Short mmCIF file of C-alpha atoms and ligand atoms in Angstrom, two decimals:
data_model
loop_
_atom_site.label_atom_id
_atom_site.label_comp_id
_atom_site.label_asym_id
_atom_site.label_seq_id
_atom_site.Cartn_x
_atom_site.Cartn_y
_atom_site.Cartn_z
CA UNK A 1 121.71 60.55 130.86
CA UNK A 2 118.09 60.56 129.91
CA UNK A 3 116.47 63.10 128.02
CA UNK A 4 114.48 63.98 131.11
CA UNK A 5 117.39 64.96 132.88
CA UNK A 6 118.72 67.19 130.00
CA UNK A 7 118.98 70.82 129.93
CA UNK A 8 116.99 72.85 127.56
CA UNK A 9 119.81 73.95 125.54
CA UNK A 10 120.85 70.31 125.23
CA UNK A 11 117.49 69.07 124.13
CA UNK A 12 117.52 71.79 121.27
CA UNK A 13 120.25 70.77 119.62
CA UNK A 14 120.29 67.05 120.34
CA UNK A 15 116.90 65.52 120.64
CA UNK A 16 116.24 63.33 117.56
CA UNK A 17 119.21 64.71 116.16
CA UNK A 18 121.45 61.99 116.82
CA UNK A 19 124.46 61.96 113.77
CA UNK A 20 122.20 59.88 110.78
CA UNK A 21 123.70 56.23 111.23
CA UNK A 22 123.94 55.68 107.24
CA UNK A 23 126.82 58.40 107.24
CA UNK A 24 127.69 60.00 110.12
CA UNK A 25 126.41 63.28 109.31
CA UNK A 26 126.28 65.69 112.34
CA UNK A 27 123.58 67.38 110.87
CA UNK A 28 120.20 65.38 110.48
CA UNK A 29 120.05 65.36 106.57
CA UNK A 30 117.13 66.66 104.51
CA UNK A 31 115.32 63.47 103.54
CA UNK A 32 114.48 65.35 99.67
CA UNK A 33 111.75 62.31 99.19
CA UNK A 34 108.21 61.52 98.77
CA UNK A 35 108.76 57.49 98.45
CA UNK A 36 110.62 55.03 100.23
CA UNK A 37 111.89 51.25 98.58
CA UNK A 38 110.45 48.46 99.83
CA UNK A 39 111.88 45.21 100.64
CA UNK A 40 109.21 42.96 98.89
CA UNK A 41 105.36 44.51 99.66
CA UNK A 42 104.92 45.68 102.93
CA UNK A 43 108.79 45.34 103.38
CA UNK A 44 109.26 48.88 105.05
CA UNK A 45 112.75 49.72 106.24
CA UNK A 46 112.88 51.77 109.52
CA UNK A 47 108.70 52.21 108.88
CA UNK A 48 109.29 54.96 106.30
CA UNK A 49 106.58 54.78 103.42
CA UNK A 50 105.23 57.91 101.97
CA UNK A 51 106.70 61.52 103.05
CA UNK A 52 102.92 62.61 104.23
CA UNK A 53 102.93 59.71 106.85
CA UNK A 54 106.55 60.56 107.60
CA UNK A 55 110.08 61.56 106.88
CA UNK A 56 112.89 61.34 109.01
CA UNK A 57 113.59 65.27 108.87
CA UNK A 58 110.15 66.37 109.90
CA UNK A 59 110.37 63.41 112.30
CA UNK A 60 113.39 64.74 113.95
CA UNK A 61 111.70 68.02 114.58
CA UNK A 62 109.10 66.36 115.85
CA UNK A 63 111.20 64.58 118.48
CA UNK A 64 112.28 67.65 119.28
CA UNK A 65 109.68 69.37 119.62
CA UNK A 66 108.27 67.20 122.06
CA UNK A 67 111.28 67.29 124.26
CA UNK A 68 111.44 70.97 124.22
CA UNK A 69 107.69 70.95 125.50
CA UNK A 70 107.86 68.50 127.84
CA UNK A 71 105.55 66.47 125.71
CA UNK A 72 105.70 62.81 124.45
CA UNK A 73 104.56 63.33 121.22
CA UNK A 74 105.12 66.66 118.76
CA UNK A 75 103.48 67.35 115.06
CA UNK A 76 105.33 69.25 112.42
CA UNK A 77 102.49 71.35 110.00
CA UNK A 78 102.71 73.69 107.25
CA UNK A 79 101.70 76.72 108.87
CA UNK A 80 100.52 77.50 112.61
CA UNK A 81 96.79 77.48 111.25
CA UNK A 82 97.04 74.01 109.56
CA UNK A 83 98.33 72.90 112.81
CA UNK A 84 95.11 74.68 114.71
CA UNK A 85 92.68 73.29 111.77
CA UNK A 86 93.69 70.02 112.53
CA UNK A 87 93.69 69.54 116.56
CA UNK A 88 90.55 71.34 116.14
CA UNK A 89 88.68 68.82 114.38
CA UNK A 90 91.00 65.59 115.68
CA UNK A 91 89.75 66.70 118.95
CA UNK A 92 86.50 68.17 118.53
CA UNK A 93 83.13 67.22 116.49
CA UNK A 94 80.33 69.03 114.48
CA UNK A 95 77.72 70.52 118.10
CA UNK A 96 80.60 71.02 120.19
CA UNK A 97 81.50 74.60 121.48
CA UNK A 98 85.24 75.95 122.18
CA UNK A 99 85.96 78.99 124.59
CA UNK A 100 88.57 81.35 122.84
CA UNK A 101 90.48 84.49 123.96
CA UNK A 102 88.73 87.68 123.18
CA UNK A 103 91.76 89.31 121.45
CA UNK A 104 92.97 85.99 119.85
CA UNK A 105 95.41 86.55 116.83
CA UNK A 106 93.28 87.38 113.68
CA UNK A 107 94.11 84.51 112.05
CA UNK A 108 93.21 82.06 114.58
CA UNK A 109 89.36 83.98 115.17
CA UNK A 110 88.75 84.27 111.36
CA UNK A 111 89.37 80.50 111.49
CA UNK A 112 86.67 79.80 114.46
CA UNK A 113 84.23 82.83 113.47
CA UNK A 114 84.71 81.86 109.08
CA UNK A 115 85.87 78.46 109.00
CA UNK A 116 84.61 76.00 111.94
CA UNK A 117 81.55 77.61 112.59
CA UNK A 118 80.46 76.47 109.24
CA UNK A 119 81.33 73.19 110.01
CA UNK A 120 79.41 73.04 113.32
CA UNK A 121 81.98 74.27 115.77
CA UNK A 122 80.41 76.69 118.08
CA UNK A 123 83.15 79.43 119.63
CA UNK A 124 82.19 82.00 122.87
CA UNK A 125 85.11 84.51 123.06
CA UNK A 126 85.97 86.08 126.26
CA UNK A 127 88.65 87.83 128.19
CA UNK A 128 90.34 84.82 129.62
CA UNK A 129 91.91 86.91 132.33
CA UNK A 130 88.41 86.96 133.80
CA UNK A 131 88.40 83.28 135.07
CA UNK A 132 85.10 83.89 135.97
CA UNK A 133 83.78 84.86 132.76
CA UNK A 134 85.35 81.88 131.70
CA UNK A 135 83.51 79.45 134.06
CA UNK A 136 80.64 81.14 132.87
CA UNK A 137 81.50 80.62 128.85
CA UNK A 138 82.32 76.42 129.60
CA UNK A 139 79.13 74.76 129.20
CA UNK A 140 78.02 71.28 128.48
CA UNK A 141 79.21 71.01 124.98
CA UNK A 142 82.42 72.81 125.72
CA UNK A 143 85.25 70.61 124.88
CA UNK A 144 88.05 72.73 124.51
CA UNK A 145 89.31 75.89 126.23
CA UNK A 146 91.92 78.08 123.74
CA UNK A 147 94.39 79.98 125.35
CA UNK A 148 97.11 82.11 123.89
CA UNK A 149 99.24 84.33 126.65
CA UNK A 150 101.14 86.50 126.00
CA UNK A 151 98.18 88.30 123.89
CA UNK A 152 98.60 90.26 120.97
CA UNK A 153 99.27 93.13 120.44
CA UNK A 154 98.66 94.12 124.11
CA UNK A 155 100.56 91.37 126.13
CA UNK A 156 97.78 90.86 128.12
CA UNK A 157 98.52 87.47 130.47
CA UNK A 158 96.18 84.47 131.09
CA UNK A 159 96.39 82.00 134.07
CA UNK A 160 97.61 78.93 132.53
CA UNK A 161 97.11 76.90 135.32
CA UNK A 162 93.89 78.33 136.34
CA UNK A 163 92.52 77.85 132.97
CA UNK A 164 93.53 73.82 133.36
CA UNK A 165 91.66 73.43 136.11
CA UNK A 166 88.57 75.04 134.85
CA UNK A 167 88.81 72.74 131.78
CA UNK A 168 89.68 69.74 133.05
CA UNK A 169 86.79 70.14 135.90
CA UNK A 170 84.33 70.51 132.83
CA UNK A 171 85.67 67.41 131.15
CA UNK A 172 87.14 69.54 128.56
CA UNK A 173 91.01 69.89 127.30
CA UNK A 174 93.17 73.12 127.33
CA UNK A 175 94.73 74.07 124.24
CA UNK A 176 97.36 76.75 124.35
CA UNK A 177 99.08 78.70 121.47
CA UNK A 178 102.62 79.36 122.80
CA UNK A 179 104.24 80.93 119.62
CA UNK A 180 104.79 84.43 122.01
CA UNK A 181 106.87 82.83 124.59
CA UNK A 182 108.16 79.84 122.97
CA UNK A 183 109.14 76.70 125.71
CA UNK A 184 112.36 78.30 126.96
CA UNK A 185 110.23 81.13 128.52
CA UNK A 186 106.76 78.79 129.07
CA UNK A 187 105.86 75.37 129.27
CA UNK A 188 102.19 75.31 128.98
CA UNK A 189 101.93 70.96 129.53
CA UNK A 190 103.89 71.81 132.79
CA UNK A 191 101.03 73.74 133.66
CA UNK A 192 98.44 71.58 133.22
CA UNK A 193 97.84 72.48 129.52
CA UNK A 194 96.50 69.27 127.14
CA UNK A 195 97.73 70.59 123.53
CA UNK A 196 100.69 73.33 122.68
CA UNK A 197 100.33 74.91 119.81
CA UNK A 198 103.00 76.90 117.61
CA UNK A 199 103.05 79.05 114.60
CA UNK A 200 107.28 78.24 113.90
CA UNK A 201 107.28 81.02 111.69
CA UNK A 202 107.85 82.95 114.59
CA UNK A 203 110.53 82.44 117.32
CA UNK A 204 111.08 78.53 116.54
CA UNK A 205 112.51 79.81 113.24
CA UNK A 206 113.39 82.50 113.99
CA UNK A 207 114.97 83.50 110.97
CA UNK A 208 111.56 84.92 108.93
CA UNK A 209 112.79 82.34 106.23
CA UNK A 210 110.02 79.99 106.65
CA UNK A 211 106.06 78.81 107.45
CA UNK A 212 105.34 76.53 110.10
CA UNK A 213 103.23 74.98 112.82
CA UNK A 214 103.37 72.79 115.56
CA UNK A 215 101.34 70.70 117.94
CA UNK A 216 102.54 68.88 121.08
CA UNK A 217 100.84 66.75 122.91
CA UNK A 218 101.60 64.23 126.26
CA UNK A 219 99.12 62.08 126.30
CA UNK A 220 98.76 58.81 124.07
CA UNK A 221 95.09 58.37 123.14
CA UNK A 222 95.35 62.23 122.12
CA UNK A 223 98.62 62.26 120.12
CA UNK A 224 96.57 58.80 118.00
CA UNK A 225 93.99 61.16 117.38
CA UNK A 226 95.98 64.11 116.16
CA UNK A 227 98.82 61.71 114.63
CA UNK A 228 95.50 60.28 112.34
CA UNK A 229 94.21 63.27 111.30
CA UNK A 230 98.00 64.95 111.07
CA UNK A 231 98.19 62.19 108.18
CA UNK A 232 94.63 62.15 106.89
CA UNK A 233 94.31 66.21 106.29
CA UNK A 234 97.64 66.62 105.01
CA UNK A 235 98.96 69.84 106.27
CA UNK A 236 102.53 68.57 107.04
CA UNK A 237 105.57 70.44 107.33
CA UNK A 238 108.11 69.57 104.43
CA UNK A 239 111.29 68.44 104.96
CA UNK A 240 113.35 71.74 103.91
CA UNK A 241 110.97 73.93 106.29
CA UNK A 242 111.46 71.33 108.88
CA UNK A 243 115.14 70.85 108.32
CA UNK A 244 115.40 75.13 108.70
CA UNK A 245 112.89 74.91 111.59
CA UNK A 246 115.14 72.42 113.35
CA UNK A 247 118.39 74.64 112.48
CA UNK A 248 116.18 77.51 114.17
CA UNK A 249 115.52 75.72 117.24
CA UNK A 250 119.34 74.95 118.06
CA UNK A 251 119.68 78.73 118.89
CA UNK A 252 116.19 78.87 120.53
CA UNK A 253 117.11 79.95 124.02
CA UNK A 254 120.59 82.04 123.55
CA UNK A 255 118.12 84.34 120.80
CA UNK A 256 114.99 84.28 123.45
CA UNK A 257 117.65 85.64 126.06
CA UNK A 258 118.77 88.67 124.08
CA UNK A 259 115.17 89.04 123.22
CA UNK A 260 114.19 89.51 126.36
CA UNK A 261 117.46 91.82 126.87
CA UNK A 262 116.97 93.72 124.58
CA UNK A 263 113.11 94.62 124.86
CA UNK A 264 113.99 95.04 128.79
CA UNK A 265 116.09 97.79 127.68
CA UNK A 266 113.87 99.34 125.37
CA UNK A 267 110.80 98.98 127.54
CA UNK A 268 112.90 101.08 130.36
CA UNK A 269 113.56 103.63 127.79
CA UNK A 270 110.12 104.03 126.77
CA UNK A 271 108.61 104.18 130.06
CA UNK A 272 110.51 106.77 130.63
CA UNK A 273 109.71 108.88 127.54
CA UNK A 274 107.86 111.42 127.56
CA UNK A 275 106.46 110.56 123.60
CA UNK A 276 104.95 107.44 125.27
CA UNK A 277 101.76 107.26 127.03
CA UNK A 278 101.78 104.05 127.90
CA UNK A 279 104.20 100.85 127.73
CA UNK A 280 102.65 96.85 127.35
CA UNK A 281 105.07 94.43 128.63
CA UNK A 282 104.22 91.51 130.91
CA UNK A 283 106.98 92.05 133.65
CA UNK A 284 104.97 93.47 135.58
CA UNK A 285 102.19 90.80 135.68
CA UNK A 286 101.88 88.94 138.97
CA UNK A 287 100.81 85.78 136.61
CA UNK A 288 103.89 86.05 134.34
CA UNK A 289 106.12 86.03 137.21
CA UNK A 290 104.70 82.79 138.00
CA UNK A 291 104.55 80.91 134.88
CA UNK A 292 107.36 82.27 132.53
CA UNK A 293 110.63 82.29 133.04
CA UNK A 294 111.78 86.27 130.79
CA UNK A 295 108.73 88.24 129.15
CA UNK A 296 109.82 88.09 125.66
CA UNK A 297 110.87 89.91 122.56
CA UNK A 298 107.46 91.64 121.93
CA UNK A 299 106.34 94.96 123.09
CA UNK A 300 103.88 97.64 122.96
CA UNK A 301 103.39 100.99 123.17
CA UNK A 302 100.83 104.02 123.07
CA UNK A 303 102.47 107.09 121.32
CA UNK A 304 101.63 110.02 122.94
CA UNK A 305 99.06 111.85 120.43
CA UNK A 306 96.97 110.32 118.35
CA UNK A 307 96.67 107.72 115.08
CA UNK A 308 99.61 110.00 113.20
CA UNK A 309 101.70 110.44 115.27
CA UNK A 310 102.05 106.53 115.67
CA UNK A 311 102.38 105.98 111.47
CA UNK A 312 104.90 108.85 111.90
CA UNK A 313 106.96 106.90 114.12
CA UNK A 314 106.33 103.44 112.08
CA UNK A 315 107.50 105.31 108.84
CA UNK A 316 110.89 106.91 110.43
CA UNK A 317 112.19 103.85 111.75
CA UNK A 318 115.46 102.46 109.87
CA UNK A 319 116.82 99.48 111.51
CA UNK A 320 113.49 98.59 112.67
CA UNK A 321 111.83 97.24 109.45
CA UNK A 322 107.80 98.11 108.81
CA UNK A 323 106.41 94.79 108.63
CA UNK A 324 104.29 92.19 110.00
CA UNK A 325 104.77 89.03 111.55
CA UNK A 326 107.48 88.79 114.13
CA UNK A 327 109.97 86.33 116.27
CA UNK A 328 113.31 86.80 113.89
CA UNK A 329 116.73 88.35 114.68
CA UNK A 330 115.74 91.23 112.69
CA UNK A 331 113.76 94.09 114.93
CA UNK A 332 109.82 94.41 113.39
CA UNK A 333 107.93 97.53 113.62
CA UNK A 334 104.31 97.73 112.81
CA UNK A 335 100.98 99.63 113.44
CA UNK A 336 98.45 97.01 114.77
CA UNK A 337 95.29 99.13 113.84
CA UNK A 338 95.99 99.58 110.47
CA UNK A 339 98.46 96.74 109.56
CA UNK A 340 97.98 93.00 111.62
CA UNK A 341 94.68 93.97 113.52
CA UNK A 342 92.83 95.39 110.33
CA UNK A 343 90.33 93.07 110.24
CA UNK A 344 88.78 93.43 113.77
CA UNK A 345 89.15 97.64 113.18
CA UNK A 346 85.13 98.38 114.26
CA UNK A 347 84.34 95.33 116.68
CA UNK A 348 85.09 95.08 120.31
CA UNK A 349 88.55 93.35 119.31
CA UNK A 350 89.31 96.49 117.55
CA UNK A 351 92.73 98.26 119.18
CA UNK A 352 93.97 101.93 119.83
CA UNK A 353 95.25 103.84 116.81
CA UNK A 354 98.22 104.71 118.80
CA UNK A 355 99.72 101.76 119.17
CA UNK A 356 102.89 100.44 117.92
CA UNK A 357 103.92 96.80 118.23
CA UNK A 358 107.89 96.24 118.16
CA UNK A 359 109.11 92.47 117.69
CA UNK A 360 112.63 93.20 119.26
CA UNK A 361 115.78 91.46 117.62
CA UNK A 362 118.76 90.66 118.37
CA UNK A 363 120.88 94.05 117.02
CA UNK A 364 123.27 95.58 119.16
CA UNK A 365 120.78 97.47 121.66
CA UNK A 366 122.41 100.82 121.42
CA UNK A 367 121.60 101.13 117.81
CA UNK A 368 117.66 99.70 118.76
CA UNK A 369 117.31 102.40 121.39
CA UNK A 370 119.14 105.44 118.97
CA UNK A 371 116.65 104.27 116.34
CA UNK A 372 113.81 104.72 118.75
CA UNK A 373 114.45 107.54 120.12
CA UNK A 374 114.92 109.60 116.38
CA UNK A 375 111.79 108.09 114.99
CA UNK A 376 109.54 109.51 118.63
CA UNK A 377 111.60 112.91 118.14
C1 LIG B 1 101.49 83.85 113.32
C2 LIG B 1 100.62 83.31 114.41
C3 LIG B 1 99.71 82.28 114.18
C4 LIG B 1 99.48 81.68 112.81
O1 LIG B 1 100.59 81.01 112.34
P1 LIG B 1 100.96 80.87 110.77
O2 LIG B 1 102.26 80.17 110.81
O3 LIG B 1 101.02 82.27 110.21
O4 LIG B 1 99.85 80.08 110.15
C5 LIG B 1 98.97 81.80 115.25
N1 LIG B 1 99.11 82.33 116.50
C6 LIG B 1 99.96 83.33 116.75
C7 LIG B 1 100.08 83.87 118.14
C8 LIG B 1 100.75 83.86 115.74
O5 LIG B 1 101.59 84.88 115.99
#
């Protein structure tokens, strides 16, 4: 059987992950090395040389990767924006101009708006949902579109393969950030999409034990390009974070389907409460329905009232821990305004005061919905 015709679950805990062939160990060792001997100079056995080019744990999370994607090539980095710095400028030069979401995760604008700009990189950001506004962004320099979908913190939904098209018909490439649905919900190359991007710290992990990013690609003159500058910038993912990463990613899809179980549940009990104005959760998204398979662990809701009475609820939470980040087993609470989304508080990207973001885990559901329901009273 080729890996083509494997299953998803099979590809997470197999691909590059055959037992090592020095001992037999099931589980793909952690390669604890910078150097590798030589046999006389040049002498490389198996092509290993220095852990920055390469070691055989990141490189079987790599492999990985790419299967899970549906890519041929994958990139293990230490964080999600070390992975974005660097397909930025493999892909793009000093003059050109990228399109980016207009409520892209802080992180990933402070990087275009504080980082790249200074370096040349011109950035438009617009509602992608808008595909015209988008055709009217793309311009003659434009040589990336960035897409992230689901959107955070409102789980807004961008055409994936719309945006393609658009791209490709400017000569441009499509870049999306997948980290919200992972590839057992989405497969952005499937769509037409150029470069997948991850932050692993998220679901890939999924364990909140560990920093990571990720880059897949499926093309060969583009994975050259990123596999240069993967090596000449330096941002790799060690081999402990990858080995965890690849532990994570064995339990990818059975923890994405109680996600989604559980934040189905919960969304039904919020839209139903009468605390709640109003309920974010892609389900109900024609375009969802069409390119994901579930709608995820993340959700988001207006509390009925204002600014307080949303910190009320985000202080009386107790299995649901105040924090940020999200994608672990553990259920995440947090106020967007105030907590992840500070930065943007006073520009258009600014959002609602009462709203709560929930990154739903994978406790028993009836004690997720009784802690819900005491902290909205
Ligand atoms: C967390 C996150 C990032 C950044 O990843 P790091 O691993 O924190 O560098 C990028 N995009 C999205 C959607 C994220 O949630």
């Amino acid at each position: 059987m080729t890996s083509d015709e494997q299953g998803f679950e099979t590809l997470a805990i197999h691909a590059g992950q055959e037992p090592d062939p020095a001992t037999g160990a099931v589980i793909t060792p952690l390669y604890l090395t910078s150097t590798y001997a030589q046999d006389g100079v040049g002498g490389l056995r198996g092509g290993w040389e220095y852990s920055r080019s390469g070691n055989p744990t990141r490189a079987a999370l790599e492999t990985c990767l790419a299967a899970l994607e549906g890519g041929s090539h994958g990139f293990a980095f230490a964080s999600g924006l070390a992975a974005e710095d660097t397909v930025l400028r493999a892909v793009c030069k000093p003059g050109d101009h990228v399109v980016i979401p207009g409520d892209a995760y802080g992180g990933t604008f402070r990087l275009f708006d504080k980082v790249l700009q200074h370096w040349g990189l011109d950035y438009t950001a617009v509602d992608q949902r808008d595909l015209d506004a988008v055709r009217a962004a793309v311009g003659d320099k434009t040589r990336l579109i960035w897409c992230e979908t689901p959107t955070n913190p409102l789980l807004g939904i961008t055409d994936i393969a719309a945006l393609a098209g658009i791209a490709h018909r400017a000569g441009a490439l499509l870049g999306v950030d997948n980290t919200f649905a992972t590839p057992y919900l989405q497969r952005p190359i499937d769509l037409g999409a150029d470069i997948v991007m991850h932050s692993m710290t998220k679901y890939l992990g999924g364990h909140s034990d560990v920093i990571g990013g990720a880059l897949v690609v499926n093309d060969a003159a583009l994975a050259e390009q990123v596999a240069f500058h993967h090596n000449a910038m330096g941002a790799v993912a060690g081999a402990f974070d990858s080995w965890l990463v690849l532990r994570g990613l064995k339990t990818l899809a059975v923890r994405m389907d109680r996600h989604c179980d559980n934040a189905e549940r919960i969304v039904a009990m919020l839209r139903e409460h009468a605390g709640v104005s109003s309920v974010h959760y892609p389900d109900t998204d024609e375009v969802a329905a069409k390119q994901m398979r579930r709608f995820g662990g993340m959700v988001s809701f207006r509390v009925a009232g204002d600014e307080e009475h949303a910190l009320a609820v985000c202080g009386k939470t107790k299995v649901f821990t105040l924090a940020e980040s999200l994608g672990g087993v553990e259920s995440l609470i947090e106020h967007p305004h105030k907590m992840t989304h500070g930065s943007v508080a006073g520009t258009a990207l600014e959002v609602p005061g009462d709203l709560v973001r929930l990154s739903v885990g994978i406790e028993s559901i009836d004690d997720l919905l009784a802690d819900l329901a005491q902290a909205l009273g």
